[in-house]
CSV table of C-alpha atoms in Angstrom, one decimal:
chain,number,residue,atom,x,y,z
A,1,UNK,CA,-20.6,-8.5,-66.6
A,2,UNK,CA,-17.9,-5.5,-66.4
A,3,UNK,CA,-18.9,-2.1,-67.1
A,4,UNK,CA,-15.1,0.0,-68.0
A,5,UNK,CA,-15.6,3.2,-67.6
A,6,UNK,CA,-12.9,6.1,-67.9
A,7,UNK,CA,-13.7,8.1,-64.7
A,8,UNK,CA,-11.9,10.7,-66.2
A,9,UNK,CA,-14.4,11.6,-68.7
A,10,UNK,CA,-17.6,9.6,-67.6
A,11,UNK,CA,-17.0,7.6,-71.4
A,12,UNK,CA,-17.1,4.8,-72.1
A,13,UNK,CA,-13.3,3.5,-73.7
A,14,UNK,CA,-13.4,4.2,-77.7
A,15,UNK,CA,-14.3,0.8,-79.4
A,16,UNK,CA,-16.0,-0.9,-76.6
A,17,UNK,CA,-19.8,-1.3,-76.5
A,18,UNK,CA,-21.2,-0.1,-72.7
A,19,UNK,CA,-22.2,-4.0,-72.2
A,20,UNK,CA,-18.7,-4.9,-72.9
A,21,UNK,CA,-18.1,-9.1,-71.4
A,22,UNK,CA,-14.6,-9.7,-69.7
A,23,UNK,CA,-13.6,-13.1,-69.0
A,24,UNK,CA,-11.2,-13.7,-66.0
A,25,UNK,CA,-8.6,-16.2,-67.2
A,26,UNK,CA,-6.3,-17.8,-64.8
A,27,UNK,CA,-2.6,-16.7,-65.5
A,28,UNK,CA,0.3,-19.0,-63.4
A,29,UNK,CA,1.2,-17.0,-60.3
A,30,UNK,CA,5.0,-17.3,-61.8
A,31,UNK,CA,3.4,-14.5,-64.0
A,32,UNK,CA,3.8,-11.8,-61.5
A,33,UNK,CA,7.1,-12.3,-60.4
A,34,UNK,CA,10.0,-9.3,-61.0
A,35,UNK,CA,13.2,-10.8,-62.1
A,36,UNK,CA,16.9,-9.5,-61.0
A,37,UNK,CA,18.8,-8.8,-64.4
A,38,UNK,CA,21.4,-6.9,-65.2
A,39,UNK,CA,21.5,-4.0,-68.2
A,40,UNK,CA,23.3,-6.5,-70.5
A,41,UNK,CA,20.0,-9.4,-69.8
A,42,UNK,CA,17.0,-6.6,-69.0
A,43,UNK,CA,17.4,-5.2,-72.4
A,44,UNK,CA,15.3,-5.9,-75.5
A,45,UNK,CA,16.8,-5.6,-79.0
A,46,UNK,CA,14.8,-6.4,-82.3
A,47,UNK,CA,16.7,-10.3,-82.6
A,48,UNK,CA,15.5,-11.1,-78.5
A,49,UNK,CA,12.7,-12.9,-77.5
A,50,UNK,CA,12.2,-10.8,-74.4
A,51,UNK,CA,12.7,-13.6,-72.2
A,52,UNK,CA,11.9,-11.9,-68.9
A,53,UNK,CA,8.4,-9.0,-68.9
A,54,UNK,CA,7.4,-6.9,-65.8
A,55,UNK,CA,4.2,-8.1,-64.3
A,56,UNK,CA,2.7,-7.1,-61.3
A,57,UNK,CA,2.0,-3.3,-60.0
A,58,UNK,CA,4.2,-0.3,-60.8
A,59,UNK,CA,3.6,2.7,-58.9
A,60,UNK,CA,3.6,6.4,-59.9
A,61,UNK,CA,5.4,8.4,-57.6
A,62,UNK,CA,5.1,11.9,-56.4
A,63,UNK,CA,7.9,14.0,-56.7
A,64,UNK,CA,8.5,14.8,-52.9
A,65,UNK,CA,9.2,18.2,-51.9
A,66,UNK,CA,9.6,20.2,-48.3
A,67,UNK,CA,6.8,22.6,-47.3
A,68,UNK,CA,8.5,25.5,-49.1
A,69,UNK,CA,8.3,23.9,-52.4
A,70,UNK,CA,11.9,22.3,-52.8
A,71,UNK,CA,13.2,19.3,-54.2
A,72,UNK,CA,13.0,16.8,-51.0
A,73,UNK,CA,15.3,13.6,-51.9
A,74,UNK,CA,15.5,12.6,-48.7
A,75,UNK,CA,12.0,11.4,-48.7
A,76,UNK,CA,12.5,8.7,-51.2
A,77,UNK,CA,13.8,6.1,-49.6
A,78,UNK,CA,10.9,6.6,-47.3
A,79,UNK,CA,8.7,6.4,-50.4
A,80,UNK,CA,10.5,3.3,-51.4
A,81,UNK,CA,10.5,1.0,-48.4
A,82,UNK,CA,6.5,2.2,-48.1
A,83,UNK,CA,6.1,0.7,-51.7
A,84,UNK,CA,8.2,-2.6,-50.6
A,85,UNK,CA,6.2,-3.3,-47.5
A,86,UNK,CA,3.0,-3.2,-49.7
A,87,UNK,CA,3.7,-5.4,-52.9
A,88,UNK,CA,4.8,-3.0,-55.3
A,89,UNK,CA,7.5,-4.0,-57.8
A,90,UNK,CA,8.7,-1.4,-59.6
A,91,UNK,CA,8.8,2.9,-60.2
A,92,UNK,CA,8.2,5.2,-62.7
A,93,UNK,CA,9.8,7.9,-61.9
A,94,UNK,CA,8.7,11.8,-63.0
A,95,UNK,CA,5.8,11.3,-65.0
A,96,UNK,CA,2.4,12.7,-65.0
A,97,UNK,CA,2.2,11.9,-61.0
A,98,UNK,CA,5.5,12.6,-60.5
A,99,UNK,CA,4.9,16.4,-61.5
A,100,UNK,CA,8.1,15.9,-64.4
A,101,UNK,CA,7.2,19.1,-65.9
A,102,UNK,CA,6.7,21.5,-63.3
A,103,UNK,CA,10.2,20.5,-62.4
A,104,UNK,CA,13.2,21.7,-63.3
A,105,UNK,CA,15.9,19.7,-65.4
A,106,UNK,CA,18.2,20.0,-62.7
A,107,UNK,CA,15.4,18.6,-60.5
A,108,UNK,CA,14.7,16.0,-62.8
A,109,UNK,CA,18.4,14.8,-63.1
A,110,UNK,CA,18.9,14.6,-59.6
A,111,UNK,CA,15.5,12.6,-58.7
A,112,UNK,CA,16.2,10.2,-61.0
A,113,UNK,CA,19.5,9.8,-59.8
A,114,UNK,CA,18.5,9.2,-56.3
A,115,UNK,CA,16.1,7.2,-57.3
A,116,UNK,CA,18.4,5.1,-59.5
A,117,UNK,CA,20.6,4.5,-56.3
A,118,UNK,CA,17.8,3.4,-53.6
A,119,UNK,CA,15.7,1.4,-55.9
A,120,UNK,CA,17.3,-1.8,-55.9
A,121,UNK,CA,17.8,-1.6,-52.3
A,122,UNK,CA,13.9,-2.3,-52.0
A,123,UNK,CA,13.5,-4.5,-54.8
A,124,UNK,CA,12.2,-1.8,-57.2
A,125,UNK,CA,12.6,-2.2,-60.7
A,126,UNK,CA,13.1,1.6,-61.5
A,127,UNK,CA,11.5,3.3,-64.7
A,128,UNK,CA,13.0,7.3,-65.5
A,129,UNK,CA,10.3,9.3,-67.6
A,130,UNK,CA,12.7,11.7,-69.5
A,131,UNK,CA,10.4,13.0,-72.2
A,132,UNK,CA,9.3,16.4,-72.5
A,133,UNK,CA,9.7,18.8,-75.8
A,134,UNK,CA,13.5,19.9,-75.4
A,135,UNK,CA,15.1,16.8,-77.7
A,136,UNK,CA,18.6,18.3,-76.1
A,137,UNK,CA,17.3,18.4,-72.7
A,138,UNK,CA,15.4,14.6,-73.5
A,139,UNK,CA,18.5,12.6,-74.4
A,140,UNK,CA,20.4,14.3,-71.4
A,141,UNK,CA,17.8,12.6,-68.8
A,142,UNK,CA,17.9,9.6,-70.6
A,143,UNK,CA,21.9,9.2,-70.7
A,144,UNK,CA,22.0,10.8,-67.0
A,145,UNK,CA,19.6,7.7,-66.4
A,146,UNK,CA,21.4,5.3,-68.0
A,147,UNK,CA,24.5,6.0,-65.8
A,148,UNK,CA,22.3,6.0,-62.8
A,149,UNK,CA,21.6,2.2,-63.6
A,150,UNK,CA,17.9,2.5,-64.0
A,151,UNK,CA,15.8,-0.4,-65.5
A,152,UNK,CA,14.2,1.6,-68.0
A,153,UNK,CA,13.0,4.9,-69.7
A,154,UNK,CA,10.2,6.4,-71.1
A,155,UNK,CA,9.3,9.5,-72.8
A,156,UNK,CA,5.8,10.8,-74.1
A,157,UNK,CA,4.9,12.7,-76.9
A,158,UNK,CA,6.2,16.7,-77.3
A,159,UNK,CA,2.9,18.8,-76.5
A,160,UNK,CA,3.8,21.7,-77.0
A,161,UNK,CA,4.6,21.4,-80.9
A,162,UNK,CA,3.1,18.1,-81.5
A,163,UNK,CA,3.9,15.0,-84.1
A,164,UNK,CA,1.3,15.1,-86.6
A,165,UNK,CA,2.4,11.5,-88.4
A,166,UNK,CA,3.9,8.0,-86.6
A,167,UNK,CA,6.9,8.7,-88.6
A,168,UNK,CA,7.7,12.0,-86.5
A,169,UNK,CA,7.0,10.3,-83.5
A,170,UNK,CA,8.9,7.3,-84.0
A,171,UNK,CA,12.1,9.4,-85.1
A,172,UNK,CA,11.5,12.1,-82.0
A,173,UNK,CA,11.3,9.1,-79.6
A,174,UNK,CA,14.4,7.6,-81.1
A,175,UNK,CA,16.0,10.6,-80.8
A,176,UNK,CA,16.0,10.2,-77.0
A,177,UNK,CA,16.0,6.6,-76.4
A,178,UNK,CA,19.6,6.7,-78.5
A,179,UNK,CA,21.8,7.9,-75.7
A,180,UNK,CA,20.6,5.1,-73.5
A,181,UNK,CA,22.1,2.4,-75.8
A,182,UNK,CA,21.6,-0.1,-73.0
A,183,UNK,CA,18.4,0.5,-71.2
A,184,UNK,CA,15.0,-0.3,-72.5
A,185,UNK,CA,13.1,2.6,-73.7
A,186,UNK,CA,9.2,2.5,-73.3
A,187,UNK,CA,6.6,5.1,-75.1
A,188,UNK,CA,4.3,6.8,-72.8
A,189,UNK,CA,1.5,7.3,-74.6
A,190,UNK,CA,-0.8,9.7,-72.8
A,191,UNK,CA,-2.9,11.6,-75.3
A,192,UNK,CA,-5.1,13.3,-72.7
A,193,UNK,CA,-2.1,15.2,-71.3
A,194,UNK,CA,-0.1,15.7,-75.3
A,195,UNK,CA,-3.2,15.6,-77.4
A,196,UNK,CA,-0.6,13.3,-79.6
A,197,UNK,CA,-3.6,10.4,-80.8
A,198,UNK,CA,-1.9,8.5,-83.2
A,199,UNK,CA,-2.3,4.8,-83.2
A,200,UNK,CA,-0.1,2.9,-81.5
A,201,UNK,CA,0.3,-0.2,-83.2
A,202,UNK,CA,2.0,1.5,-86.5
A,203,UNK,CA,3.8,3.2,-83.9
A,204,UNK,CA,5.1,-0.5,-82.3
A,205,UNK,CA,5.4,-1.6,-85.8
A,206,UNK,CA,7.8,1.3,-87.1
A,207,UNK,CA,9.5,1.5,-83.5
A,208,UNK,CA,10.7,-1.9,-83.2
A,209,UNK,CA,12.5,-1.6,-86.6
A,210,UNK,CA,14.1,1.9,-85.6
A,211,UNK,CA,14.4,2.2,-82.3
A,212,UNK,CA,16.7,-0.8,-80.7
A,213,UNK,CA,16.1,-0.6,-77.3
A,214,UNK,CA,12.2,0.0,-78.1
A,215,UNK,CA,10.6,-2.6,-74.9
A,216,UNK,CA,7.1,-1.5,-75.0
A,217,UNK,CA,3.8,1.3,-74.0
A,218,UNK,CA,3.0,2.9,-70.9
A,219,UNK,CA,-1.0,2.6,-72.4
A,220,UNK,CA,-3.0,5.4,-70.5
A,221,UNK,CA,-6.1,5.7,-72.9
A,222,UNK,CA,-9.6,4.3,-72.4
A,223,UNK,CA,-9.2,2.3,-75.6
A,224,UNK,CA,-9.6,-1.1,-74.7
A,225,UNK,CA,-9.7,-2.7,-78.2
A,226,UNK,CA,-6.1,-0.6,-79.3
A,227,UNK,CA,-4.6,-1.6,-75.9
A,228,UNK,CA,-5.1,-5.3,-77.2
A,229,UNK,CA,-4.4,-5.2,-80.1
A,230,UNK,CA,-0.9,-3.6,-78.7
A,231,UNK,CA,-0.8,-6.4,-76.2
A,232,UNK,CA,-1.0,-8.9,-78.7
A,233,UNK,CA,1.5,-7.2,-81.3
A,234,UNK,CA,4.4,-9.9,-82.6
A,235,UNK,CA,2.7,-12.5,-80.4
A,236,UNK,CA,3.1,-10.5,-76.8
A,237,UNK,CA,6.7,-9.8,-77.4
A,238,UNK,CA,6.7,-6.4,-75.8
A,239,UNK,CA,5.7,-5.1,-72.6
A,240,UNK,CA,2.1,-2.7,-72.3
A,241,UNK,CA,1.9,-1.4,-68.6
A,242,UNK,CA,-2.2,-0.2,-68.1
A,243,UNK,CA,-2.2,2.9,-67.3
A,244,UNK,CA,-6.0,3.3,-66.0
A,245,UNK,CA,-6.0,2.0,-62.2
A,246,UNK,CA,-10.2,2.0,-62.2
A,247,UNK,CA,-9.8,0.0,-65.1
A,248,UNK,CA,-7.3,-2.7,-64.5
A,249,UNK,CA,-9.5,-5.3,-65.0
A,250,UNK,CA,-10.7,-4.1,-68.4
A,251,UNK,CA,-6.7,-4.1,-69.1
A,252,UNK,CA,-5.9,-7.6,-67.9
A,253,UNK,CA,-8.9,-9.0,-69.7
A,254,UNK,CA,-6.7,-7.9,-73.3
A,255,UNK,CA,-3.8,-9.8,-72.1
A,256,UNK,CA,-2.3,-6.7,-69.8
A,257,UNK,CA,-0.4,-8.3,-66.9
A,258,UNK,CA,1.7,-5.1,-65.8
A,259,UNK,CA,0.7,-1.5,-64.8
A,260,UNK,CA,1.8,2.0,-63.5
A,261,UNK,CA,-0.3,4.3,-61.4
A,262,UNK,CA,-0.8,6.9,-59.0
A,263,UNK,CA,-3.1,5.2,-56.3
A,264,UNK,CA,-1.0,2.5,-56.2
A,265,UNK,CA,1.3,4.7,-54.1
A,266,UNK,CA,-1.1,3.8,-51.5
A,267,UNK,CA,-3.9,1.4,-52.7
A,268,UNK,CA,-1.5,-1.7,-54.0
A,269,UNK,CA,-2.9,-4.2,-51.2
A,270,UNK,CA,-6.4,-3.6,-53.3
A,271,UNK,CA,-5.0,-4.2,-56.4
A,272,UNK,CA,-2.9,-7.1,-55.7
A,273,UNK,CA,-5.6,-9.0,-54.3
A,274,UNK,CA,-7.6,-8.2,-57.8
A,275,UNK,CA,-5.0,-9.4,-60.0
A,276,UNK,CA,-4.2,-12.8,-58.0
A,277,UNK,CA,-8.3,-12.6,-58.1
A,278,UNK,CA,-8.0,-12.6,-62.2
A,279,UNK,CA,-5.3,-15.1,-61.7
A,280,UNK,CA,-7.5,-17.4,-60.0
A,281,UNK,CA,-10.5,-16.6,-62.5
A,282,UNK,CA,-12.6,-15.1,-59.8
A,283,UNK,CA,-14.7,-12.7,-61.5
A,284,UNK,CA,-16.9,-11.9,-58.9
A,285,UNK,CA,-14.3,-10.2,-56.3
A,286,UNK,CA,-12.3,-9.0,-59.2
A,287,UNK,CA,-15.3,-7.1,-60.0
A,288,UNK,CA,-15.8,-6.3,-56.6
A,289,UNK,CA,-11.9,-4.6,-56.0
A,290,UNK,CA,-12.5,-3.0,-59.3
A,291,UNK,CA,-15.8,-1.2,-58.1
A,292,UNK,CA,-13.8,-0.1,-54.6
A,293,UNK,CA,-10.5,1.3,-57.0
A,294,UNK,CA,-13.6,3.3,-58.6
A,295,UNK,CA,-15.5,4.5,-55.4
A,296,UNK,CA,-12.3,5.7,-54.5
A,297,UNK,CA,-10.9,7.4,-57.4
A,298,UNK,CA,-14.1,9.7,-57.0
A,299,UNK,CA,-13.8,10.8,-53.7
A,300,UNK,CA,-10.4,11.5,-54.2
A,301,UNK,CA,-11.1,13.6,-57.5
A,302,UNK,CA,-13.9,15.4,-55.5
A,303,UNK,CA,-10.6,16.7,-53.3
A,304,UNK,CA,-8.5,17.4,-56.4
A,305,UNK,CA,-7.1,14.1,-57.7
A,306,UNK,CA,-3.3,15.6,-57.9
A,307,UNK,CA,-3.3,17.5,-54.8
A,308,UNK,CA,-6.1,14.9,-53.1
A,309,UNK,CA,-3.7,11.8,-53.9
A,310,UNK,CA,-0.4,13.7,-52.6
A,311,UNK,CA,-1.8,14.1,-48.9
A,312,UNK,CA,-3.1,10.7,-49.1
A,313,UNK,CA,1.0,9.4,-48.7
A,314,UNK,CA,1.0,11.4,-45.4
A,315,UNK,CA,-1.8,9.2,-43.8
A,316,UNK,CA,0.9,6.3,-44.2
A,317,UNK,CA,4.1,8.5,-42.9
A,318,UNK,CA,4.9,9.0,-45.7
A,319,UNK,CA,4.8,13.0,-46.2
A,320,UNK,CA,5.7,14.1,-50.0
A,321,UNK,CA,4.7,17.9,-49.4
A,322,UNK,CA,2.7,20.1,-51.5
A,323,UNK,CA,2.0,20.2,-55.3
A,324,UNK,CA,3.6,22.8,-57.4
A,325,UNK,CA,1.9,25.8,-59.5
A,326,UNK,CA,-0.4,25.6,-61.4
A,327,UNK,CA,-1.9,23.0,-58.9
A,328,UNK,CA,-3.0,23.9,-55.7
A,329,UNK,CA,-2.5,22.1,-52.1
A,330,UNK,CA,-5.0,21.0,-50.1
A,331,UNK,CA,-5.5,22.9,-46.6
A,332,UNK,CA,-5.2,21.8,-43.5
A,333,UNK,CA,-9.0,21.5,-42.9
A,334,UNK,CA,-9.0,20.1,-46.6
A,335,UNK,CA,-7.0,16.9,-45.6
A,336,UNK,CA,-8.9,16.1,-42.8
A,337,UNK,CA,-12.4,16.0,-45.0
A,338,UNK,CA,-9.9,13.8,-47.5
A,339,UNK,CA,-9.2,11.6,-44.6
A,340,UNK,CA,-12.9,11.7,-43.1
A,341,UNK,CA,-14.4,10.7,-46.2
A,342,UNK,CA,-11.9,7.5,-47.3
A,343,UNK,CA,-12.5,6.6,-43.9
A,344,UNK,CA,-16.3,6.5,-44.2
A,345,UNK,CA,-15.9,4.5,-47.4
A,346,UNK,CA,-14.1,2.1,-45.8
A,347,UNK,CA,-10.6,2.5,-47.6
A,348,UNK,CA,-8.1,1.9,-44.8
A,349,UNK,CA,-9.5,-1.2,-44.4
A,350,UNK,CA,-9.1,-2.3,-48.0
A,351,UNK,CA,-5.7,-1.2,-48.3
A,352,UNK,CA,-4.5,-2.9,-45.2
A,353,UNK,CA,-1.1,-4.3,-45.2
């Protein structure tokens, strides 16, 4: 038996009882495997079938930057060959990890550009977040990404003044996928960060007529029961990436077989292992990974997740400098409890390469 839990909150996800049953199905290893396209193949209209998904583990990158709080490019390729080397398959770039809007839009332009140019030079499928509640600004990022090649973008809801209907949304997301014309566009839908909670299967519904390019959901809610009945919309035909990493079992068990997240910048060995696990319909150490992904979620938000999860990436040489106001860095001394506590949980171990 599975327990999903949103660490987050300490609920359990909307719509599933506490004693919730998750069968491990086996799914052909084939299933995980990133496909080379180009733009003209990678990209989904309304007529495709979507003949190739993303499956396997996306990771969530922090937005490096030098001790004095600039914009450090130079770090990504460092960031990129680390993600190689440990089974990761794709980016996606400037999103909640990726501190997208404490940056600037000058920032944002040229981090997805650099990532647009190393990317494929580690087998990287690379994903630009361009949302944020400037439409102007929006469909700027999302052209400026097209023209950097990128594999995909995504944009979340406006917080600031919010969509109050699916209709709104819809159009305001279509406003910044257009630009793009080529590249697919995927929905982040985040509502812990935008408060935005409208359901997202009238919002699949409505965006696959509207928007042409629409490929998908980033899904980061605890709502199991909406995140399958997303997965299963017009028989599986569009991608969901999970976006809960202590709850990636709960989102293969709907039929999730791709995902984005932060401790996957340094955790993807343990995850790997759990979704081959799954694959193989071995509930048991599936159970068991998910349980370690947990155990080390919480010591990390005991540090400051944001913060906590940044320093993590220097343990591996792999230094992405502070966090940006209103977050705060981790001291010196601070790390070094970080590190003396993953140690005594035995993470280095688990993450081994």
């Amino acid at each position: 038996m599975f327990v999903i839990r949103n660490l987050a909150t300490d609920e359990y996800p909307v719509g599933v009882a506490s004693d919730v049953r998750i069968e491990c199905v086996p799914i052909p290893a084939s299933s995980y495997a990133m496909h080379s396209e180009n733009v003209s193949q990678k990209f989904l209209t309304n007529e495709s079938t979507m003949s190739s998904k993303i499956r396997g583990l996306i990771a969530a990158p922090h937005t490096p930057f030098t001790s004095d709080g600039n914009l450090n490019l130079d770090m990504v390729d460092k960031q990129a060959a680390h993600f190689e080397r440990t089974g990761v398959v794709g980016v996606f770039v400037g999103g909640t990890t990726g501190e997208s809007l404490s940056l600037s839009h000058t920032e944002r332009i040229q981090l997805i550009e650099r990532w647009g140019a190393i990317g494929r030079n580690h087998n990287l499928r690379v994903i630009a977040h361009v949302g944020g509640n400037a439409v102007p600004e929006a469909r700027e990022l999302a052209k400026k990404s097209e023209d950097a090649n990128v594999d995909g973008i995504a944009a979340m809801a406006p917080c600031f003044f919010r969509s109050a209907s699916v209709a709104n949304l819809v159009e305001f997301t279509r406003l910044i996928a257009e630009p793009a014309g080529s590249t697919p566009f995927y929905f982040y839908h985040i509502p812990s960060m935008t408060h935005v909670e409208l359901p997202m299967v009238p919002y699949m519904e409505t965006a696959s007529k509207q928007i042409p390019t629409f490929a998908g959901l980033k899904f980061t809610h605890s709502d199991l029961c909406e995140e399958l009945e997303c997965a299963s919309f017009e028989g599986g035909k569009y991608d969901v990436l999970h976006g809960f990493d202590e709850t990636l079992v709960g989102g293969m068990a709907v039929g999730v077989r791709a995902a984005v997240g932060s401790t996957y910048n340094y955790a993807a060995p343990l995850y790997n292992t759990l979704m081959k696990a799954v694959e193989n319909g071995d509930a048991e150490t599936a159970r068991s990974l998910q349980q370690k992904s947990a155990a080390m979620v919480r010591v990390i938000q005991r540090h400051g997740f944001m913060a906590g999860s940044k320093a993590i990436m220097s343990f591996f040489g792999v230094d992405c400098g502070p966090v940006r106001r209103p977050l705060e860095s981790l001291l010196p001394a601070g790390i070094d409890a970080l590190r003396a506590d993953l140690e005594t949980l035995g993470f280095f171990d688990w993450v081994a390469v």
